[in-house]
XYZ file of C-alpha atoms in Angstrom:
474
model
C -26.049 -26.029 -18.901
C -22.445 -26.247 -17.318
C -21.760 -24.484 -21.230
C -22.921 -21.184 -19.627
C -20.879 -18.036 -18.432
C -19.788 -16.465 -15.061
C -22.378 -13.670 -15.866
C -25.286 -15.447 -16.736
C -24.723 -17.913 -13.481
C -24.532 -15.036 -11.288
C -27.905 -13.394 -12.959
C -29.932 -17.458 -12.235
C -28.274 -17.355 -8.483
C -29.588 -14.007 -7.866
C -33.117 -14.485 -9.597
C -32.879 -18.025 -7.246
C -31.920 -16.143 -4.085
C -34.657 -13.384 -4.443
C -37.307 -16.086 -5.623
C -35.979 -18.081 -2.199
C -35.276 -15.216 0.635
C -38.325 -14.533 2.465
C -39.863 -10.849 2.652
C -39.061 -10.848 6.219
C -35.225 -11.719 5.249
C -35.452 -8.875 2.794
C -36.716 -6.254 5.536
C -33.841 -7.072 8.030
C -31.565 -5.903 5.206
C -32.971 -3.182 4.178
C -33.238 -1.732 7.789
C -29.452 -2.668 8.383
C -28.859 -0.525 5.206
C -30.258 2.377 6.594
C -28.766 1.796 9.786
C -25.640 1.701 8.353
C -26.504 5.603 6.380
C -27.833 6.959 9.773
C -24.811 5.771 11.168
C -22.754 7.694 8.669
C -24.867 10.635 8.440
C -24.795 11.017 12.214
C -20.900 10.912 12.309
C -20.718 13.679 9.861
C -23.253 15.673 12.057
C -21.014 15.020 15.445
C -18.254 15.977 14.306
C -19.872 19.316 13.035
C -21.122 20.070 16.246
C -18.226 18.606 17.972
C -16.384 21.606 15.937
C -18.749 24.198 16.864
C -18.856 23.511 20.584
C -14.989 23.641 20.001
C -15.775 26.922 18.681
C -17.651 28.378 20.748
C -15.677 27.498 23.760
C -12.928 29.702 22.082
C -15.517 32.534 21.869
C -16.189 31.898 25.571
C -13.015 31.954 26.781
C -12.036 34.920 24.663
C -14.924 36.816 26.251
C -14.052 35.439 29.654
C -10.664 37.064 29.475
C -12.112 40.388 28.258
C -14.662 39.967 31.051
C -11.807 39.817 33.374
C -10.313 42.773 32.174
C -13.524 44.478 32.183
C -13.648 43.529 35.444
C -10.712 44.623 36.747
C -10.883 47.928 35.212
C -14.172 48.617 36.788
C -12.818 47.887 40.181
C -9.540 50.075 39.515
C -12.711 52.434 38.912
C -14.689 51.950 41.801
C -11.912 52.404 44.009
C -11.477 55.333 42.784
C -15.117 56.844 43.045
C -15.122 55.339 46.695
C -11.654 56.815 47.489
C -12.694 60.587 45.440
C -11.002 63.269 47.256
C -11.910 64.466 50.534
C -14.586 66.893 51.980
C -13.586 70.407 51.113
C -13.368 71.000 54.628
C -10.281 68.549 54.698
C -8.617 70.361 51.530
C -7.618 73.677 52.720
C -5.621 74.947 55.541
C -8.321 77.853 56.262
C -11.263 77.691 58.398
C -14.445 76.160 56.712
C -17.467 74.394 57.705
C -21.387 73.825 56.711
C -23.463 76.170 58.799
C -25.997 74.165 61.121
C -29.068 74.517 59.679
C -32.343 71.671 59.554
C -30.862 69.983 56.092
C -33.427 67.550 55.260
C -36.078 68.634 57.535
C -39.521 68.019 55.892
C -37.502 66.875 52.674
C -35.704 70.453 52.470
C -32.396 71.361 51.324
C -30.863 74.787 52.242
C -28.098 75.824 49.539
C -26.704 78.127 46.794
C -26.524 80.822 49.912
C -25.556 84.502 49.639
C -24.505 86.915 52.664
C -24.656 90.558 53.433
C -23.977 93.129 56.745
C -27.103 95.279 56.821
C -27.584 97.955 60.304
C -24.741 96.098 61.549
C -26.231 92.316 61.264
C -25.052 90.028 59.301
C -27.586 87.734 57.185
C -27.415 84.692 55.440
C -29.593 83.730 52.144
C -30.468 80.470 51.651
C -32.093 78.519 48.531
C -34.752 77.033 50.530
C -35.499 73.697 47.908
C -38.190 71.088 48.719
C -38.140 67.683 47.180
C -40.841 65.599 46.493
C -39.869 62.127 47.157
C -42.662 60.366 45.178
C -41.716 62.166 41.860
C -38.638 61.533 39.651
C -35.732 64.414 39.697
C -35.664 67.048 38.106
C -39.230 68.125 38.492
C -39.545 67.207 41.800
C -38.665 70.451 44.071
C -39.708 74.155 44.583
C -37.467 76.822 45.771
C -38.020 80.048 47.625
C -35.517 81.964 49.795
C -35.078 82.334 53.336
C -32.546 84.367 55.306
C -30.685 83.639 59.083
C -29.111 86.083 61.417
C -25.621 84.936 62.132
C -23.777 85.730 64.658
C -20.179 85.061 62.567
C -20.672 81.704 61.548
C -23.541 80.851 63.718
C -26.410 80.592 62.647
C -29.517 82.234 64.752
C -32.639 79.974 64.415
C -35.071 82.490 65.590
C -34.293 84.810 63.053
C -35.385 82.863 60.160
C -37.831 84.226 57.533
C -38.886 83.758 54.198
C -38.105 86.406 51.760
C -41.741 87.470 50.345
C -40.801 87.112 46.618
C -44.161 86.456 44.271
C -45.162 83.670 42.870
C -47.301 84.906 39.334
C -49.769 84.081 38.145
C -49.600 80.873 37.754
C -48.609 80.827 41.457
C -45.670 78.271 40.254
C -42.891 80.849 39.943
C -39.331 79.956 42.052
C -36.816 81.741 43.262
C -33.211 80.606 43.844
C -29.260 81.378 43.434
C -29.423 84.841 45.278
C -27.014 87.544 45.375
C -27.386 90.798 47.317
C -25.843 94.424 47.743
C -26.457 97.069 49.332
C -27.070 100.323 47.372
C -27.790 103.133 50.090
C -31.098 102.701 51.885
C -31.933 99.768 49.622
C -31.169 96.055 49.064
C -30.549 94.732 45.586
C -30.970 91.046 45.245
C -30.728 88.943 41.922
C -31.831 85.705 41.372
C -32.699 83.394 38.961
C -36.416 83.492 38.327
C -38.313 80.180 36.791
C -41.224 77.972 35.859
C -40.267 74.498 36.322
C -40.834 72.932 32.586
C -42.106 75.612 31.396
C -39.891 78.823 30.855
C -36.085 79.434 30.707
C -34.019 80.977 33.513
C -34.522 84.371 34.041
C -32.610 86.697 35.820
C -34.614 89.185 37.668
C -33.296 92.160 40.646
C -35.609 92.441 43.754
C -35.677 95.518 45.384
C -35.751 95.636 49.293
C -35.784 98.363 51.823
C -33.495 97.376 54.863
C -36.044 95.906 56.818
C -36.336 93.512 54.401
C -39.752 94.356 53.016
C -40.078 94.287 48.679
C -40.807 97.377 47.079
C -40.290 96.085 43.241
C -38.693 93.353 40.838
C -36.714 94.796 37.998
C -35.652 93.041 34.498
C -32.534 93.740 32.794
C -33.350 92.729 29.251
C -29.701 91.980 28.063
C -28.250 88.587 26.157
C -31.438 86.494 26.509
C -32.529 88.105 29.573
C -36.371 89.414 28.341
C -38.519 92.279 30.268
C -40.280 89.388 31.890
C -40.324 86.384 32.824
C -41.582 84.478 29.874
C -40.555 86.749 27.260
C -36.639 85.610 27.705
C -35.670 83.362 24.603
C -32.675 81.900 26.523
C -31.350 80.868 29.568
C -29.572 83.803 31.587
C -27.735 82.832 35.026
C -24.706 83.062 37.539
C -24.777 87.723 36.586
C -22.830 89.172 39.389
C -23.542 92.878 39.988
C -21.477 95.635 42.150
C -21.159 99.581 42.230
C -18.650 101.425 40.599
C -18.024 105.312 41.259
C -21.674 105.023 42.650
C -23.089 103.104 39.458
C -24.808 99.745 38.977
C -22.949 97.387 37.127
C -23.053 93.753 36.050
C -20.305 91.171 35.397
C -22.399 89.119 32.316
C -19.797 86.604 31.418
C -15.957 86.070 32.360
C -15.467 84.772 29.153
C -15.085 86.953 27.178
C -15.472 89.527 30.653
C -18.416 91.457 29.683
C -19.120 94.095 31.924
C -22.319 96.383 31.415
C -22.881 99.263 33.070
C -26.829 100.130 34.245
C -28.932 102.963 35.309
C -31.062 103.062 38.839
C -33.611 100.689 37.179
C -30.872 98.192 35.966
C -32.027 98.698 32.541
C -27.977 98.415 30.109
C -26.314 101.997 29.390
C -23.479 100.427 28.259
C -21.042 97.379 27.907
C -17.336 97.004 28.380
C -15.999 93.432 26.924
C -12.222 92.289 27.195
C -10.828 88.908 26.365
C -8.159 87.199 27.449
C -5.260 85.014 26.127
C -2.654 82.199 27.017
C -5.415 81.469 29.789
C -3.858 79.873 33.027
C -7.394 78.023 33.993
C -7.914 74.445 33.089
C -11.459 73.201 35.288
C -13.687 74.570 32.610
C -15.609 77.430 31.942
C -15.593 80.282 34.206
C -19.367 81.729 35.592
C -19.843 83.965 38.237
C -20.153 83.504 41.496
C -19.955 86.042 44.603
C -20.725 89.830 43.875
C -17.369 91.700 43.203
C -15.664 93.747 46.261
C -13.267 96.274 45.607
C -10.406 96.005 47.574
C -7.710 98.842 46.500
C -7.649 99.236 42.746
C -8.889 96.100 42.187
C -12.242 94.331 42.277
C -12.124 90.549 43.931
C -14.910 88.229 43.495
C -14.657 83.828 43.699
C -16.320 82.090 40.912
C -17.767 78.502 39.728
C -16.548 76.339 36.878
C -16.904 71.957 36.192
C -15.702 69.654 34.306
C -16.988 66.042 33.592
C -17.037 63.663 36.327
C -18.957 60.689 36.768
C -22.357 58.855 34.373
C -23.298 62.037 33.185
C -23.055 64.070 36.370
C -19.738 67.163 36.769
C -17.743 68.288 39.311
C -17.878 72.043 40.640
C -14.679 74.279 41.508
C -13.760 77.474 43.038
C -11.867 80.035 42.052
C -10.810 83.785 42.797
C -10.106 86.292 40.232
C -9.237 90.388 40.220
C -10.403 93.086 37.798
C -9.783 97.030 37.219
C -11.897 98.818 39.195
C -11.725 101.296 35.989
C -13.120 100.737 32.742
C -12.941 98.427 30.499
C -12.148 96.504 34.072
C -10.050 93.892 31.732
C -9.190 90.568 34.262
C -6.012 91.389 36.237
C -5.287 88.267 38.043
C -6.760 84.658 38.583
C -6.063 81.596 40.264
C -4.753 78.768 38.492
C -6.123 75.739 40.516
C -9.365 75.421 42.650
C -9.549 76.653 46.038
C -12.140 74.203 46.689
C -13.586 70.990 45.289
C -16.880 69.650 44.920
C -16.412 65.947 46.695
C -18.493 62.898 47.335
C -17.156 63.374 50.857
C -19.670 65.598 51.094
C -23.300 64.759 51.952
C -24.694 64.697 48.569
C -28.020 62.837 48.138
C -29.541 61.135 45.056
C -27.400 61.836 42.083
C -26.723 65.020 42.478
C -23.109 66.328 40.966
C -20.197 67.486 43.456
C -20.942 70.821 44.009
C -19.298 73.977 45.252
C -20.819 77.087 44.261
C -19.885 80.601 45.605
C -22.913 82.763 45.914
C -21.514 85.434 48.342
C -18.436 87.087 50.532
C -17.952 89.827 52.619
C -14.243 91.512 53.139
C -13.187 92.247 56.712
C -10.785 95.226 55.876
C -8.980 94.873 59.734
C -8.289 91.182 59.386
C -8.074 91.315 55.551
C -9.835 88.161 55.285
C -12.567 87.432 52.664
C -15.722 85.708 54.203
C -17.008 83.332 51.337
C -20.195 81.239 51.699
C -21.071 78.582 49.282
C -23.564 75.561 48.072
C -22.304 72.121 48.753
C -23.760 69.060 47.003
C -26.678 71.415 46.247
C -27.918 70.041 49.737
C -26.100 72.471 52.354
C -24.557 75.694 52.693
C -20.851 76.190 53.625
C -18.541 78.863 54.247
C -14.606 79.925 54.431
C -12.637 82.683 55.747
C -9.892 83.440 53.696
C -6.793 85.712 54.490
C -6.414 87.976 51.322
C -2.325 87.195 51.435
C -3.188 83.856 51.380
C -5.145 84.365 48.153
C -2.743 86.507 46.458
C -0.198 84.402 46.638
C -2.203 81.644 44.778
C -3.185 84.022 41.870
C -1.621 84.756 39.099
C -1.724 87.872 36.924
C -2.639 88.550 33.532
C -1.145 91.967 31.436
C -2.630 94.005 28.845
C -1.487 93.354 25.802
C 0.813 96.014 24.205
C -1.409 98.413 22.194
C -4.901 96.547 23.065
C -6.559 97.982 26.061
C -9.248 95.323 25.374
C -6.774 91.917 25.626
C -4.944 90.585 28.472
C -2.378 87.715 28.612
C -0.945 85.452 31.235
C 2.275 87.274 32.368
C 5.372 84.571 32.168
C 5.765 81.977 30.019
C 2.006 81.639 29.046
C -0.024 78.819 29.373
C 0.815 76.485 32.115
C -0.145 72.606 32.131
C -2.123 71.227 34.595
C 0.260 69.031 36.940
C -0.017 65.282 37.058
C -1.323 65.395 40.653
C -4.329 68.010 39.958
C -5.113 65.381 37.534
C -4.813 62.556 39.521
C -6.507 63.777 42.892
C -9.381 65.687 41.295
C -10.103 62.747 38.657
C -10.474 65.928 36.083
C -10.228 64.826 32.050
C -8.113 67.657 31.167
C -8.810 66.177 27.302
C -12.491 66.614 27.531
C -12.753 69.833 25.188
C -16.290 69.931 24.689
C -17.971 73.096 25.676
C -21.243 72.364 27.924
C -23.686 74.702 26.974
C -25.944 74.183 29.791
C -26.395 75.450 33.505
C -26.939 72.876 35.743
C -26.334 69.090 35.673
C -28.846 66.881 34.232
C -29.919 66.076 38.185
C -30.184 69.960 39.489
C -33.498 70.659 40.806
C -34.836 72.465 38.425
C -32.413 72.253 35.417
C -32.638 74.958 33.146
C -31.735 72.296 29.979
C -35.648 70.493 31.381
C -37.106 74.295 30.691
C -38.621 73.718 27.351
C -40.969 77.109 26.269
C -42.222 78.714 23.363
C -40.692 82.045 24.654
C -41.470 85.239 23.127
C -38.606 86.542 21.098
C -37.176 89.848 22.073
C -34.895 92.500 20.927
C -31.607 92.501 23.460
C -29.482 94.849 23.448
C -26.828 94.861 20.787
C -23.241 93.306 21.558
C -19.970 93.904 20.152
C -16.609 91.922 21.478
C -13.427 93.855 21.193
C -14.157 97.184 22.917
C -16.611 99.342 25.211
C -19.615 100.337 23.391
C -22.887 102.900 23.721
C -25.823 101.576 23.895
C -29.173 103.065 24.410
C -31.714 101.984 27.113
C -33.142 98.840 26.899
């Protein structure tokens, strides 16, 4: 027995401990041995997660920081929209005020005005706009027009009355944006003519006798412009119209300057279209504005542009510019910065963009002072008197190019950059080159961009850039 080896001794004492160790013995071990793995297996899985909580606090703390930055960036922002720059009537040296009318008076708001003298009174048109406060913007207003006798600047509440435009139809037609001449024993007003969500703008010419009463709407079909109201197959706004050697005729774009002269019924004759280069405006697109007045050998009128401003909404400007008051009436001068600046300073309500928009002026030949009126905020109505050497001296004037009556240049050194503190007080992005297409911000009452129709196409009249044409009668 003692004869035997190691390994068959250490086979009998284990087949003597197993025959010997109780079950329960056995059990106890077994459950220590997996102990023992859960032990190790749960070591393993802390110090995964131990390295992914590690991890992740990185990823916090990077975000943190950027949240910071974020942070601060809005505030530098915010500050900025809080300071904005101040009420127009606190950025020019000239007199300028909002007339005193009942803004917000049964939800109203009383803008986009126009102005003319007739039998030695002078009136004020107002876009007379009333919101519906339990529907969502845009389709929540309707506009008509209603005119003040003013005594200067003040305005004469007993006077008012609604202009007695029609409705259609549908009896859902509105009226807004007026301008007005005077063409002998007869007021011409234009205005942009519309369907809320249902046609494009139109532009359409009421004719008045001087006691204000309506004797007939015409239609210029031109550009877009159809010989009714839903046959347009565009939008059409901002024409500006004025009499030349006893003629109607219509300023249909600035740029290019398309000019288009008209017969008695405002139906095109024929078109006149310059353009210009080295341009010395930098607040975007030019529209028009106030009817044209000749003063000397020069027609003056003040016009609307914007630029990009704040979550979708734009900032408006004024401006002045001059034109030959002789075919192809090519741009002769033009101011370089605004004259006035849409500003949350303002009273602007919902989200409405900064708005100044020219609509009208008279010219008082003894002071030599131009008498501008204008929409604010598309909420009020405001107005400025101007001294025309004032405004001279902050134009500046464009030549014909040698050898192309139909081309005029920026006379100097050609195009000049925007200044550092136009940039920083207006908040303008002078890199912003997109081209905005549409007439009104996304909040105007209205928008023509919400005017979806099926419109019926028409034949406009025929247009060619680079010189005056003939047309024949629309």
């Amino acid at each position: 027995m003692w004869r035997l080896s190691k390994t068959v001794w250490k086979e009998k004492l284990k087949l003597w401990f197993k025959s010997n160790i109780s079950p329960d013995a056995q059990s106890v071990l077994d459950a220590y041995a997996r102990v023992k793995s859960f032990e190790a297996d749960l070591n393993r899985r802390a110090e995964a997660i131990n390295d992914r909580i590690e991890e992740i606090n990185d990823h916090l703390q990077e975000f943190r920081r950027i949240q910071n930055k974020s942070n601060d960036s809005i505030e530098k922002i915010l500050f900025q929209y809080e300071q904005d720059i101040p009420a127009f009537q606190d950025q020019v040296p000239w007199d300028c005020e909002v007339f005193e009318l009942p803004y917000g008076k049964d939800n109203r708001m009383l803008f986009n005005p126009s102005v003319i003298e007739v039998k030695g009174e002078r009136w004020l048109i107002v876009r007379n706009c009333k919101i519906d406060p339990n529907k969502r913007p845009p389709y929540d207003s309707f506009s008509h027009l209603t005119r003040y006798r003013l005594d200067d600047t003040k305005v004469d509440y007993s006077s008012k009355a609604d202009i007695p435009m029609p409705l259609g139809s549908s009896r859902l037609e509105q009226w807004e944006d007026p301008r007005i001449l005077q063409n002998g024993n007869r007021l011409l007003m234009t205005c942009c003519n519309f369907i809320q969500g249902k046609t494009y703008a139109h532009q359409a010419m009421a004719v008045l006798d001087l006691d204000w009463n309506l004797l007939g709407i015409n239609h210029t079909q031109y550009g877009k412009n159809g010989h009714d109201l839903p046959s347009n197959t565009g939008h059409e706004k901002n024409w500006a119209w004025f009499l030349h050697e006893g003629e109607l005729h219509m300023v249909y774009s600035m740029e290019p300057h398309v000019v288009v002269k008209c017969d008695s019924a405002a139906s095109a004759v024929e078109e006149y279209s310059t353009k210009l280069e080295n341009d010395i405006w930098f607040y975007g697109e030019r529209r028009g504005g106030s009817n044209p007045i000749r003063i000397g050998d020069e027609y003056f009128a003040f016009f609307h542009s914007s630029t990009p401003w704040w979550h979708g909404r734009r900032r408006y400007y004024m401006g002045a510019y001059a034109f030959e008051a002789k075919p192809p009436f090519r741009i002769t001068r033009s101011t370089t910065i605004p004259l006035l600046h849409g500003s949350k300073n303002n009273h602007r309500i919902l989200e409405f963009p900064l708005v100044i928009f020219p609509g009208g002026s008279l010219y008082d030949e003894d002071k030599q002072e131009h008498f501008v009126v204008f929409g604010v905020n598309d909420f009020q109505s405001g107005w400025i008197k101007i001294p025309h050497s004032d405004l001279l001296a902050l134009m500046k004037s464009y030549v014909q190019k040698k050898k192309d009556p139909y081309t005029a240049t920026a006379k100097g050194s050609g195009r000049i950059h925007p200044i550092a503190r136009v940039d920083k007080v207006t908040g303008t992005d002078f890199a912003d080159k997109e081209v905005d297409e549409h007439t009104g911000d996304d909040s105007y009452p209205g928008n023509p961009e919400k005017r979806n129709t099926q419109a019926v196409d028409t034949v406009a009249l025929e247009r060619q850039y680079g010189g005056a044409i003939k047309a024949g009668k629309s």
